[in-house]
């Protein structure tokens, strides 16, 4: 795979009639004396004297794009320090740092900020805080003392995040609900499967708070497989909470294999699970009414998956108002029964993620579900090559609105890698004009894609999935099997990989810049072509007696945001990634 492929392919081809290839106009000198041009100096602008609205626009952009620039601006003068301080302290994180990391600037700065907030003379920092995030905070007394600084009339919290598995103190929760009744509460708990003791249990008081807006939580299960067998889990407890006061607007669930307390081993610490074994899913009946959600995510990480049988899917579809749902995420799973029940019932859905199974199943309901949606903006499908021919008509319907289209490859260790047909990839170039983020798997030797197409994608981010062959390449060495048939996958050549990927990214950027129409579009969006290249490598190794297994590695190239990035050469790309092979999660 060479950079020439990406600059000449029908996916990302160069345009010969762009700006750089226009004939230069001839300039003639008139015999009439021309007036001398007077160079005027642009007037200097004092940022301090700008209005509050302009300050808000400028500093908000700096806060989102480059926080370090905002900190540097605060050191210029006292006037600028006074203007930037409300934006610097807009978000405050309370966390417990590593006690051995004593020289960390982040740790020292955090400790200094906590001491200022706890002191009586906190120099007005609290009045600027709008977003308070708690992460593994150890002292409840310190937390109450800090929140007490925010009770002044000039202080107004809008978002409170509880990103820890520790139970929230009752006084702290009461203060949040009393002093800031309009503040949104975000709960993110992904550490209970690693914690010990009482922190494993779900915090029911916190989850029943009327301010709860986003619930991002792990659900522990003792079972494995497809979830079609009863097992101990936290699903009954979560179901009870959703029926009795837990009313989030966003529900994100990750299913993990936990290590719960055994009924016959009461001394073992763990989550307080129900004794009755049941199927690992929400406990629903005819009278169950779930909160109307704007985002629903059910992803299996490990353990027993969510069992979507037809009866349960019908009950789940009837227990909730789906009309306002904007994002639906099932990870790699494909709940065909639920898709059947939801056809035509999600008019506002703009983001969808799921994955096709490797086995042969009837997915007509999935095609009809996607076809019935109004305007998708993001579509992410795993193992799409299995069903790419049948589903493409439904995907093509959203060609005018799709901004993100990620077609993940199939993960097949015992079979040959399947690729999306060439005609489908050409359709992406030809019809999907609004696409800004594309993810595709390309064959390592893809000479059949070369062509002279003048179509160009408006790409900002490109994800490439590349399955390396067993032979030696510029990225990695050849296989060397031993006498038992075992093949240790050779390491990736870091220097060669980075050099090749930078050349590919530059070829894509150059092809984009040579398109006249593309150049106009880029000016409106900041004047930058490709901003990010994510490359995912895969290779097949072989264990004892030549048993195949799959390993993966990844690398990211991110274009510098500096105005003079083009003059930096290869250094304009920031490289991130370890390039170390690892076994993927299946």
CSV table of N, CA and C in Angstrom, one decimal, residues 17 77 85 107 134 149 153 192 204 208 217 264 279-280 297 304 340-341 354 415 438 465 473 488 514 586:
chain,number,residue,atom,x,y,z
A,17,UNK,N,-7.8,20.0,-12.4
A,17,UNK,CA,-8.3,21.3,-12.8
A,17,UNK,C,-8.6,22.2,-11.6
A,77,UNK,N,-1.6,40.2,31.3
A,77,UNK,CA,-1.8,41.4,32.1
A,77,UNK,C,-2.8,41.2,33.2
A,85,UNK,N,-10.3,34.7,33.9
A,85,UNK,CA,-10.5,33.9,35.1
A,85,UNK,C,-11.9,33.1,35.2
A,107,UNK,N,-1.0,17.5,39.7
A,107,UNK,CA,-1.3,17.2,41.1
A,107,UNK,C,-1.1,18.4,42.0
A,134,UNK,N,-16.7,15.4,40.4
A,134,UNK,CA,-16.1,14.7,41.6
A,134,UNK,C,-15.6,13.4,41.1
A,149,UNK,N,-18.9,26.8,49.8
A,149,UNK,CA,-18.4,28.0,49.2
A,149,UNK,C,-19.2,28.4,48.0
A,153,UNK,N,-25.0,33.9,46.8
A,153,UNK,CA,-25.9,34.3,45.7
A,153,UNK,C,-25.3,34.4,44.3
A,192,UNK,N,-17.0,-0.1,39.8
A,192,UNK,CA,-17.4,-1.0,40.8
A,192,UNK,C,-16.9,-2.4,40.6
A,204,UNK,N,-28.7,4.0,45.4
A,204,UNK,CA,-30.1,4.2,45.1
A,204,UNK,C,-30.5,5.7,45.3
A,208,UNK,N,-32.0,8.1,42.3
A,208,UNK,CA,-33.4,8.6,42.4
A,208,UNK,C,-33.5,10.1,42.5
A,217,UNK,N,-23.4,3.8,33.5
A,217,UNK,CA,-23.2,2.9,34.5
A,217,UNK,C,-22.8,1.5,34.0
A,264,UNK,N,-23.9,-18.9,49.2
A,264,UNK,CA,-23.3,-19.8,50.2
A,264,UNK,C,-21.9,-19.3,50.7
A,279,UNK,N,-33.3,-13.8,33.9
A,279,UNK,CA,-32.5,-13.5,32.7
A,279,UNK,C,-31.9,-12.1,32.8
A,280,UNK,N,-30.7,-12.0,32.3
A,280,UNK,CA,-29.9,-10.7,32.5
A,280,UNK,C,-30.5,-9.6,31.6
A,297,UNK,N,-28.1,3.4,25.3
A,297,UNK,CA,-26.9,2.6,25.0
A,297,UNK,C,-26.9,1.4,25.8
A,304,UNK,N,-22.8,-11.9,30.5
A,304,UNK,CA,-23.9,-12.3,29.7
A,304,UNK,C,-24.5,-11.1,29.0
A,340,UNK,N,-37.5,-4.8,14.8
A,340,UNK,CA,-38.8,-5.1,14.2
A,340,UNK,C,-39.9,-4.3,14.9
A,341,UNK,N,-39.8,-4.1,16.2
A,341,UNK,CA,-40.8,-3.4,16.9
A,341,UNK,C,-40.7,-1.9,16.8
A,354,UNK,N,-24.6,-0.5,15.6
A,354,UNK,CA,-24.9,-1.9,15.9
A,354,UNK,C,-23.9,-2.8,15.1
A,415,UNK,N,-11.5,-17.6,8.9
A,415,UNK,CA,-11.9,-17.4,7.5
A,415,UNK,C,-11.2,-16.2,6.9
A,438,UNK,N,-15.1,9.2,7.8
A,438,UNK,CA,-15.3,7.9,7.1
A,438,UNK,C,-14.4,6.8,7.7
A,465,UNK,N,-8.8,0.6,8.2
A,465,UNK,CA,-8.6,-0.7,8.8
A,465,UNK,C,-7.8,-1.6,7.8
A,473,UNK,N,6.3,-6.9,4.9
A,473,UNK,CA,5.9,-5.6,4.3
A,473,UNK,C,6.7,-4.5,4.9
A,488,UNK,N,4.9,-16.5,16.1
A,488,UNK,CA,4.8,-15.3,16.9
A,488,UNK,C,4.7,-14.1,16.0
A,514,UNK,N,-6.3,20.3,-4.1
A,514,UNK,CA,-6.2,20.5,-5.6
A,514,UNK,C,-7.6,20.6,-6.2
A,586,UNK,N,-13.7,-9.7,21.9
A,586,UNK,CA,-14.7,-10.2,20.9
A,586,UNK,C,-16.0,-10.1,21.5
